[in-house]
Tab-separated table of C-alpha atoms in Angstrom:
chain	number	residue	atom	x	y	z
J	173	UNK	CA	153.980	44.482	107.217
J	174	UNK	CA	154.076	47.936	106.437
J	175	UNK	CA	151.321	47.533	104.616
J	176	UNK	CA	149.585	46.055	106.805
J	177	UNK	CA	150.589	49.191	109.233
J	178	UNK	CA	149.988	51.620	106.991
J	179	UNK	CA	146.370	49.929	106.357
J	180	UNK	CA	145.512	50.419	110.089
J	181	UNK	CA	147.272	54.464	109.980
J	182	UNK	CA	144.462	54.989	107.582
J	183	UNK	CA	141.655	53.231	108.430
J	184	UNK	CA	139.334	55.858	109.379
J	185	UNK	CA	139.795	57.858	105.979
J	186	UNK	CA	137.256	57.534	103.540
J	187	UNK	CA	137.673	57.574	99.661
J	188	UNK	CA	135.839	61.121	99.905
J	189	UNK	CA	138.383	62.471	103.013
J	190	UNK	CA	140.902	61.329	100.520
J	191	UNK	CA	139.939	63.478	97.440
J	192	UNK	CA	139.462	66.258	99.877
J	193	UNK	CA	143.195	65.995	101.192
J	194	UNK	CA	144.523	65.844	97.703
J	195	UNK	CA	142.376	68.281	96.169
J	196	UNK	CA	142.786	71.086	99.468
J	197	UNK	CA	146.510	70.366	100.726
J	198	UNK	CA	148.829	72.306	98.175
J	199	UNK	CA	146.345	75.269	97.817
J	200	UNK	CA	145.704	75.559	101.478
J	201	UNK	CA	148.900	75.860	102.377
J	202	UNK	CA	150.227	78.068	99.329
J	203	UNK	CA	147.048	80.870	100.033
J	204	UNK	CA	146.433	79.490	104.107
J	205	UNK	CA	145.920	83.325	104.684
J	206	UNK	CA	142.996	83.820	101.689
J	207	UNK	CA	141.663	80.306	102.427
J	208	UNK	CA	138.281	80.825	104.188
J	209	UNK	CA	137.643	79.084	107.786
J	210	UNK	CA	135.370	76.370	106.598
J	211	UNK	CA	138.455	75.186	104.202
J	212	UNK	CA	141.276	74.991	106.827
J	213	UNK	CA	138.763	73.748	109.429
J	214	UNK	CA	137.769	70.909	107.296
J	215	UNK	CA	141.162	69.899	105.948
J	216	UNK	CA	142.738	70.017	109.956
J	217	UNK	CA	139.776	67.631	111.201
J	218	UNK	CA	140.324	65.374	108.283
J	219	UNK	CA	143.858	64.914	108.988
J	220	UNK	CA	143.369	64.200	112.527
J	221	UNK	CA	141.078	60.788	111.602
J	222	UNK	CA	145.003	59.790	110.428
J	223	UNK	CA	147.059	57.726	113.067
J	224	UNK	CA	150.728	59.511	112.241
J	225	UNK	CA	152.443	57.516	114.697
J	226	UNK	CA	151.281	54.283	112.607
J	227	UNK	CA	151.900	55.547	109.470
J	228	UNK	CA	155.474	56.971	110.460
J	229	UNK	CA	156.075	53.959	111.978
J	230	UNK	CA	155.284	51.709	108.566
J	231	UNK	CA	157.533	54.063	106.755
J	232	UNK	CA	160.844	53.377	109.351
J	233	UNK	CA	160.038	49.668	108.501
J	234	UNK	CA	160.687	50.160	104.968
J	235	UNK	CA	163.641	52.492	105.421
J	236	UNK	CA	165.297	50.656	108.199
J	237	UNK	CA	165.141	47.197	106.033
J	238	UNK	CA	167.532	49.400	103.088
J	239	UNK	CA	171.323	48.877	104.137
J	240	UNK	CA	173.567	50.899	101.851
J	241	UNK	CA	176.430	49.097	102.869
J	242	UNK	CA	174.517	46.169	101.383
J	243	UNK	CA	173.516	47.889	97.804
J	244	UNK	CA	177.570	48.194	97.843
J	245	UNK	CA	177.872	44.659	97.496
J	246	UNK	CA	174.530	44.355	94.989
J	247	UNK	CA	176.583	46.569	92.926
J	248	UNK	CA	179.878	44.729	92.610
J	249	UNK	CA	178.192	41.547	91.979
J	250	UNK	CA	175.836	43.055	89.040
J	251	UNK	CA	178.271	44.185	87.233
J	252	UNK	CA	179.813	41.004	86.565
J	253	UNK	CA	176.704	40.739	84.712
J	254	UNK	CA	175.819	40.693	81.265
J	255	UNK	CA	172.666	40.751	79.498
J	256	UNK	CA	172.902	37.202	78.010
J	257	UNK	CA	173.274	35.923	81.916
J	258	UNK	CA	169.784	36.510	82.175
J	259	UNK	CA	166.335	34.882	80.260
J	260	UNK	CA	164.492	36.324	77.097
J	261	UNK	CA	160.660	37.087	77.150
J	262	UNK	CA	158.532	39.660	75.374
J	263	UNK	CA	156.060	39.899	77.813
J	264	UNK	CA	155.705	42.043	80.927
J	265	UNK	CA	153.254	40.806	82.842
J	266	UNK	CA	153.067	38.198	85.927
J	267	UNK	CA	156.296	36.578	86.495
J	268	UNK	CA	157.618	37.109	82.793
J	269	UNK	CA	160.814	38.527	82.365
J	270	UNK	CA	160.956	41.534	79.399
J	271	UNK	CA	165.164	42.593	78.644
J	272	UNK	CA	165.128	45.686	76.098
J	273	UNK	CA	168.425	46.037	74.240
J	274	UNK	CA	166.673	49.128	72.260
J	275	UNK	CA	167.571	52.801	72.123
J	276	UNK	CA	164.806	53.575	74.534
J	277	UNK	CA	163.242	56.143	71.920
J	278	UNK	CA	161.240	54.102	69.123
J	279	UNK	CA	157.642	53.916	69.858
J	280	UNK	CA	158.151	49.990	70.798
J	281	UNK	CA	159.952	51.127	74.117
J	282	UNK	CA	157.551	53.614	75.088
J	283	UNK	CA	154.594	51.716	74.552
J	284	UNK	CA	156.403	49.113	77.188
J	285	UNK	CA	156.679	52.197	79.603
J	286	UNK	CA	160.634	51.368	79.557
J	287	UNK	CA	163.459	51.618	77.120
J	288	UNK	CA	166.908	50.706	76.890
J	289	UNK	CA	168.897	48.519	78.913
J	290	UNK	CA	165.833	46.738	80.751
J	291	UNK	CA	166.867	43.268	82.120
J	292	UNK	CA	163.805	42.132	84.301
J	293	UNK	CA	160.005	43.415	84.792
J	294	UNK	CA	157.063	42.067	87.160
J	295	UNK	CA	154.067	42.717	88.929
J	296	UNK	CA	153.500	41.632	91.962
J	297	UNK	CA	150.411	41.789	93.458
J	298	UNK	CA	149.566	44.216	96.242
J	299	UNK	CA	152.716	46.145	95.659
J	300	UNK	CA	152.896	46.743	91.829
J	301	UNK	CA	155.459	46.691	88.925
J	302	UNK	CA	159.342	45.941	89.579
J	303	UNK	CA	161.980	46.871	86.935
J	304	UNK	CA	165.620	46.201	86.969
J	305	UNK	CA	167.947	48.412	84.971
J	306	UNK	CA	171.388	47.226	83.307
J	307	UNK	CA	174.795	48.341	83.231
J	308	UNK	CA	173.844	50.532	79.939
J	309	UNK	CA	171.828	53.351	79.372
J	310	UNK	CA	168.087	52.797	80.730
J	311	UNK	CA	164.514	55.242	80.169
J	312	UNK	CA	162.103	54.545	82.938
J	313	UNK	CA	158.944	56.374	81.631
J	314	UNK	CA	156.152	54.766	83.103
J	315	UNK	CA	155.575	54.853	87.489
J	316	UNK	CA	156.822	51.387	88.618
J	317	UNK	CA	156.930	50.712	92.943
J	318	UNK	CA	160.417	48.917	93.354
J	319	UNK	CA	163.458	50.470	90.647
J	320	UNK	CA	166.511	48.902	91.058
J	321	UNK	CA	169.551	50.750	88.138
J	322	UNK	CA	172.693	48.609	87.918
J	323	UNK	CA	174.474	51.599	86.289
J	324	UNK	CA	174.548	53.975	82.928
J	325	UNK	CA	173.408	57.195	82.585
J	326	UNK	CA	169.666	56.788	82.907
J	327	UNK	CA	166.647	59.041	82.331
J	328	UNK	CA	163.602	59.268	84.686
J	329	UNK	CA	160.372	60.751	83.345
J	330	UNK	CA	158.685	58.827	85.991
J	331	UNK	CA	156.943	58.911	89.747
J	332	UNK	CA	161.082	57.906	90.530
J	333	UNK	CA	160.793	56.432	94.349
J	334	UNK	CA	157.426	58.591	95.106
J	335	UNK	CA	154.396	57.278	96.173
J	336	UNK	CA	150.841	58.573	95.029
J	337	UNK	CA	148.729	57.316	96.905
J	338	UNK	CA	147.296	54.750	94.610
J	339	UNK	CA	150.925	53.903	94.880
J	340	UNK	CA	151.593	53.361	99.046
J	341	UNK	CA	155.383	52.027	98.883
J	342	UNK	CA	157.554	53.509	95.779
J	343	UNK	CA	161.788	52.554	96.072
J	344	UNK	CA	164.164	53.906	93.381
J	345	UNK	CA	167.389	53.105	93.825
J	346	UNK	CA	170.132	53.738	91.107
J	347	UNK	CA	173.562	52.039	91.489
J	348	UNK	CA	175.829	54.689	89.506
J	349	UNK	CA	176.118	57.153	86.434
J	350	UNK	CA	175.401	60.458	85.783
J	351	UNK	CA	171.261	60.450	85.667
J	352	UNK	CA	168.214	62.910	84.092
J	353	UNK	CA	165.222	62.964	86.693
J	354	UNK	CA	162.387	65.089	85.310
J	355	UNK	CA	158.661	65.125	85.477
J	356	UNK	CA	155.890	67.296	84.935
J	357	UNK	CA	153.536	66.235	87.596
J	358	UNK	CA	153.694	66.182	91.272
J	359	UNK	CA	155.155	63.711	93.658
J	360	UNK	CA	158.311	62.650	92.405
J	361	UNK	CA	161.541	61.850	92.848
J	362	UNK	CA	161.613	60.234	96.611
J	363	UNK	CA	158.285	61.827	98.225
J	364	UNK	CA	155.293	60.305	99.181
J	365	UNK	CA	151.955	61.207	99.659
J	366	UNK	CA	149.899	58.763	102.099
J	367	UNK	CA	152.662	56.397	101.792
J	368	UNK	CA	156.455	55.913	101.802
J	369	UNK	CA	158.747	57.065	98.879
J	370	UNK	CA	162.581	56.659	98.686
J	371	UNK	CA	164.929	57.816	95.786
J	372	UNK	CA	168.780	56.484	96.383
J	373	UNK	CA	171.173	57.544	94.147
J	374	UNK	CA	174.636	56.213	95.135
J	375	UNK	CA	176.891	57.602	92.515
J	376	UNK	CA	176.712	60.166	89.655
J	377	UNK	CA	176.504	64.002	88.333
J	378	UNK	CA	172.852	63.829	88.431
J	379	UNK	CA	169.873	66.458	87.968
J	380	UNK	CA	166.661	66.446	89.335
J	381	UNK	CA	164.276	68.875	87.640
J	382	UNK	CA	160.373	68.896	89.156
J	383	UNK	CA	157.651	70.743	90.293
J	384	UNK	CA	155.405	70.411	93.783
J	385	UNK	CA	155.982	67.844	96.169
J	386	UNK	CA	158.770	66.335	95.103
J	387	UNK	CA	162.808	65.516	96.038
J	388	UNK	CA	162.099	64.636	99.582
J	389	UNK	CA	158.625	65.640	100.448
J	390	UNK	CA	156.372	64.135	102.660
J	391	UNK	CA	152.548	65.254	103.345
J	392	UNK	CA	150.469	62.134	104.968
J	393	UNK	CA	154.098	59.999	104.901
J	394	UNK	CA	157.531	60.154	104.472
J	395	UNK	CA	159.910	61.130	101.414
J	396	UNK	CA	163.405	60.458	101.081
J	397	UNK	CA	165.666	61.438	98.869
J	398	UNK	CA	169.711	60.430	99.100
J	399	UNK	CA	172.148	61.348	96.957
J	400	UNK	CA	175.407	59.721	97.991
J	401	UNK	CA	177.823	61.193	95.663
J	402	UNK	CA	178.277	63.547	93.025
J	403	UNK	CA	178.160	67.112	91.917
J	404	UNK	CA	174.248	67.562	91.919
J	405	UNK	CA	171.014	70.195	90.886
J	406	UNK	CA	168.133	70.290	92.088
J	407	UNK	CA	165.364	72.236	90.495
J	408	UNK	CA	161.597	72.241	91.604
J	409	UNK	CA	158.903	75.047	92.388
J	410	UNK	CA	157.550	74.536	95.750
J	411	UNK	CA	157.063	72.327	98.603
J	412	UNK	CA	159.631	70.224	97.475
J	413	UNK	CA	163.621	69.704	98.631
J	414	UNK	CA	162.809	68.532	102.513
J	415	UNK	CA	159.411	69.273	102.744
J	416	UNK	CA	157.263	67.772	105.552
J	417	UNK	CA	153.244	68.222	106.680
J	418	UNK	CA	151.820	65.678	108.825
J	419	UNK	CA	154.934	63.591	107.986
J	420	UNK	CA	158.493	63.608	106.887
J	421	UNK	CA	160.598	64.997	103.816
J	422	UNK	CA	163.881	64.495	103.535
J	423	UNK	CA	166.680	65.691	100.606
J	424	UNK	CA	170.385	64.065	101.803
J	425	UNK	CA	173.212	64.723	99.713
J	426	UNK	CA	176.599	63.763	101.036
J	427	UNK	CA	179.351	65.141	99.016
J	428	UNK	CA	179.852	67.316	95.652
J	429	UNK	CA	179.432	71.172	94.637
J	430	UNK	CA	175.749	71.091	94.266
J	431	UNK	CA	172.856	73.597	93.467
J	432	UNK	CA	169.495	73.670	95.113
J	433	UNK	CA	167.229	76.045	93.319
J	434	UNK	CA	163.630	76.377	94.430
J	435	UNK	CA	160.629	78.823	94.483
J	436	UNK	CA	158.787	78.906	97.773
J	437	UNK	CA	158.244	76.245	100.643
J	438	UNK	CA	160.779	74.274	99.980
J	439	UNK	CA	165.154	73.436	101.347
J	440	UNK	CA	164.123	72.114	104.740
J	441	UNK	CA	160.473	72.982	105.696
J	442	UNK	CA	158.596	71.927	108.558
J	443	UNK	CA	154.320	72.858	107.866
J	444	UNK	CA	151.741	71.927	110.497
J	445	UNK	CA	152.638	68.002	111.856
J	446	UNK	CA	155.801	68.130	109.943
J	447	UNK	CA	159.506	67.752	109.993
J	448	UNK	CA	161.402	68.860	106.486
J	449	UNK	CA	164.943	68.897	105.885
J	450	UNK	CA	167.759	69.092	103.623
J	451	UNK	CA	171.256	67.514	105.212
J	452	UNK	CA	174.594	68.157	102.931
J	453	UNK	CA	177.507	66.945	104.455
J	454	UNK	CA	180.140	68.250	102.048
J	455	UNK	CA	180.963	70.808	98.927
J	456	UNK	CA	181.087	74.139	98.311
J	457	UNK	CA	176.595	74.380	97.593
J	458	UNK	CA	174.897	76.899	96.309
J	459	UNK	CA	170.626	77.235	97.726
J	460	UNK	CA	168.668	79.657	95.868
J	461	UNK	CA	164.799	79.887	96.836
J	462	UNK	CA	162.239	83.352	95.335
J	463	UNK	CA	161.731	85.053	92.363
J	464	UNK	CA	158.384	83.902	91.603
J	465	UNK	CA	155.695	84.534	94.322
J	466	UNK	CA	155.317	88.156	94.835
J	467	UNK	CA	154.888	89.416	98.559
J	468	UNK	CA	151.688	91.666	99.419
J	469	UNK	CA	153.627	93.971	101.610
J	470	UNK	CA	156.093	94.703	98.157
J	471	UNK	CA	154.730	93.166	95.697
J	472	UNK	CA	157.655	95.082	92.688
J	473	UNK	CA	160.434	93.558	94.525
J	474	UNK	CA	160.065	91.170	96.939
J	475	UNK	CA	158.897	87.321	96.801
J	476	UNK	CA	158.220	84.787	99.544
J	477	UNK	CA	160.983	82.199	99.706
J	478	UNK	CA	159.598	80.255	103.491
J	479	UNK	CA	162.476	78.162	103.056
J	480	UNK	CA	165.857	77.802	104.227
J	481	UNK	CA	165.581	75.889	107.398
J	482	UNK	CA	161.616	77.206	107.795
J	483	UNK	CA	158.880	76.656	109.741
J	484	UNK	CA	155.290	77.526	108.700
J	485	UNK	CA	152.084	77.322	110.727
J	486	UNK	CA	148.663	78.389	109.979
J	487	UNK	CA	147.900	81.849	111.973
J	488	UNK	CA	144.204	82.666	112.521
J	489	UNK	CA	144.672	86.255	111.413
J	490	UNK	CA	141.569	87.299	108.954
J	491	UNK	CA	139.666	83.945	110.164
J	492	UNK	CA	139.518	81.826	113.808
J	493	UNK	CA	140.755	78.622	112.864
J	494	UNK	CA	144.819	78.175	112.811
J	495	UNK	CA	146.685	75.501	113.726
J	496	UNK	CA	150.755	75.260	114.714
J	497	UNK	CA	153.801	74.813	112.437
J	498	UNK	CA	156.421	72.337	112.347
J	499	UNK	CA	160.136	71.773	111.953
J	500	UNK	CA	162.181	73.097	109.707
J	501	UNK	CA	166.175	72.372	109.250
J	502	UNK	CA	169.068	73.244	106.505
J	503	UNK	CA	172.213	71.416	107.854
J	504	UNK	CA	175.292	71.464	105.824
J	505	UNK	CA	178.397	70.550	107.450
J	506	UNK	CA	181.344	71.703	105.196
J	507	UNK	CA	181.807	73.815	102.438
J	508	UNK	CA	182.334	77.676	100.915
J	509	UNK	CA	178.419	77.956	100.576
J	510	UNK	CA	175.943	80.973	99.013
J	511	UNK	CA	172.512	81.364	100.483
J	512	UNK	CA	169.616	83.256	98.404
J	513	UNK	CA	166.494	84.167	99.893
J	514	UNK	CA	164.437	86.780	100.365
J	515	UNK	CA	161.002	87.157	102.209
J	516	UNK	CA	160.727	84.416	105.343
J	517	UNK	CA	163.898	82.616	105.028
J	518	UNK	CA	167.151	81.265	106.370
J	519	UNK	CA	166.727	79.360	109.719
J	520	UNK	CA	162.969	81.455	110.859
J	521	UNK	CA	159.924	80.285	111.093
J	522	UNK	CA	156.114	81.362	111.154
J	523	UNK	CA	153.285	81.040	113.962
J	524	UNK	CA	154.609	78.747	116.699
J	525	UNK	CA	156.930	76.512	114.814
J	526	UNK	CA	160.612	76.250	114.495
J	527	UNK	CA	163.253	77.244	111.931
J	528	UNK	CA	166.979	76.106	112.136
J	529	UNK	CA	170.175	76.613	109.271
J	530	UNK	CA	173.320	75.590	110.411
J	531	UNK	CA	176.010	75.768	109.198
J	532	UNK	CA	178.916	74.476	110.672
J	533	UNK	CA	181.930	75.434	108.898
J	534	UNK	CA	183.271	77.414	105.511
J	535	UNK	CA	183.264	80.756	104.563
J	536	UNK	CA	179.916	81.273	103.526
J	537	UNK	CA	177.907	84.173	102.362
J	538	UNK	CA	173.604	84.999	102.845
J	539	UNK	CA	171.354	86.934	100.864
J	540	UNK	CA	168.358	87.563	101.955
J	541	UNK	CA	164.779	89.866	102.376
J	542	UNK	CA	162.761	90.672	105.286
J	543	UNK	CA	161.945	88.534	108.413
J	544	UNK	CA	164.856	86.150	107.301
J	545	UNK	CA	168.479	84.893	109.267
J	546	UNK	CA	166.890	83.755	112.697
J	547	UNK	CA	163.625	85.383	112.474
J	548	UNK	CA	160.640	84.359	115.405
J	549	UNK	CA	157.813	85.495	113.647
J	550	UNK	CA	154.749	84.944	115.552
J	551	UNK	CA	155.000	83.650	118.595
J	552	UNK	CA	158.085	81.070	116.963
J	553	UNK	CA	161.519	79.806	117.196
């Protein structure tokens, strides 16, 4: 039913519209001051063809169907399973089942797309590949629509719960283990492009490493990364860690001393018609964003951050086309935290948008450069 609602929301877009929005979206936000009026106007006009309320409805239908308390029951029951409880087969398609008890490093594992403790693989019409990993170590190389991993220290080199347009829905649920998520491509680790992407990791000290549009990023969709427990580290470049544009991006971490590292447009950022948020409930956390993209005002000594609770709009400065920004929020409930930013960071915003950094409790330290720590820039809050 969610897929039917999504189809309605995108029904006015042509294939050329999809290609245009994919091509220009990242470049437009990164270089909005240098983009021409034709690019900006074309992007905004094409984007308004999408029925965002219907698109968000399709995502919420999926989110509401995933109950964390039920996952705990699944974890306790599946912990009793052993490989010999499941049937064997050597094929990976249609209604077949595959179990690979190998190391995951050999050629056959990479050829099949998955290795190690794999219990089940099935292709589902209209959705994509469904994979179940066992309580041992599993290697995930190929993308999958749905992954449920029962435990172990696993390695994800794939989309890991990210929809990339061709896969409208992606869900990855890892019940336990010290896992590693790493990808060299855009849209991974609980992110969405024209759909819904969800990554839930319930236990373990995990590492998340990505480039752009990852770790709870929503571009024309809803992306969610939820880590319930453990001391975790998040590494990303741009448009990540709770970033929303014409959609919603959420990164939530409930416990542990966590580290968030990014370069720009990350850590609770709301772009036009977007909501982006980081929500961290507990732990002595470190947030760092910047140190890559120089700011033209002082390029030898400063970089743009545009994060840590930041709203950003396209200001019609050099061109006569613009758009108001969105809502960017960073919420940290408890802990002695450290925030490092540079230009445009820490509860600030630019051009008709809203940014907030709310730290409820703890002995915290804030370091930043210009336009930061509660700065409303060009008619914003």
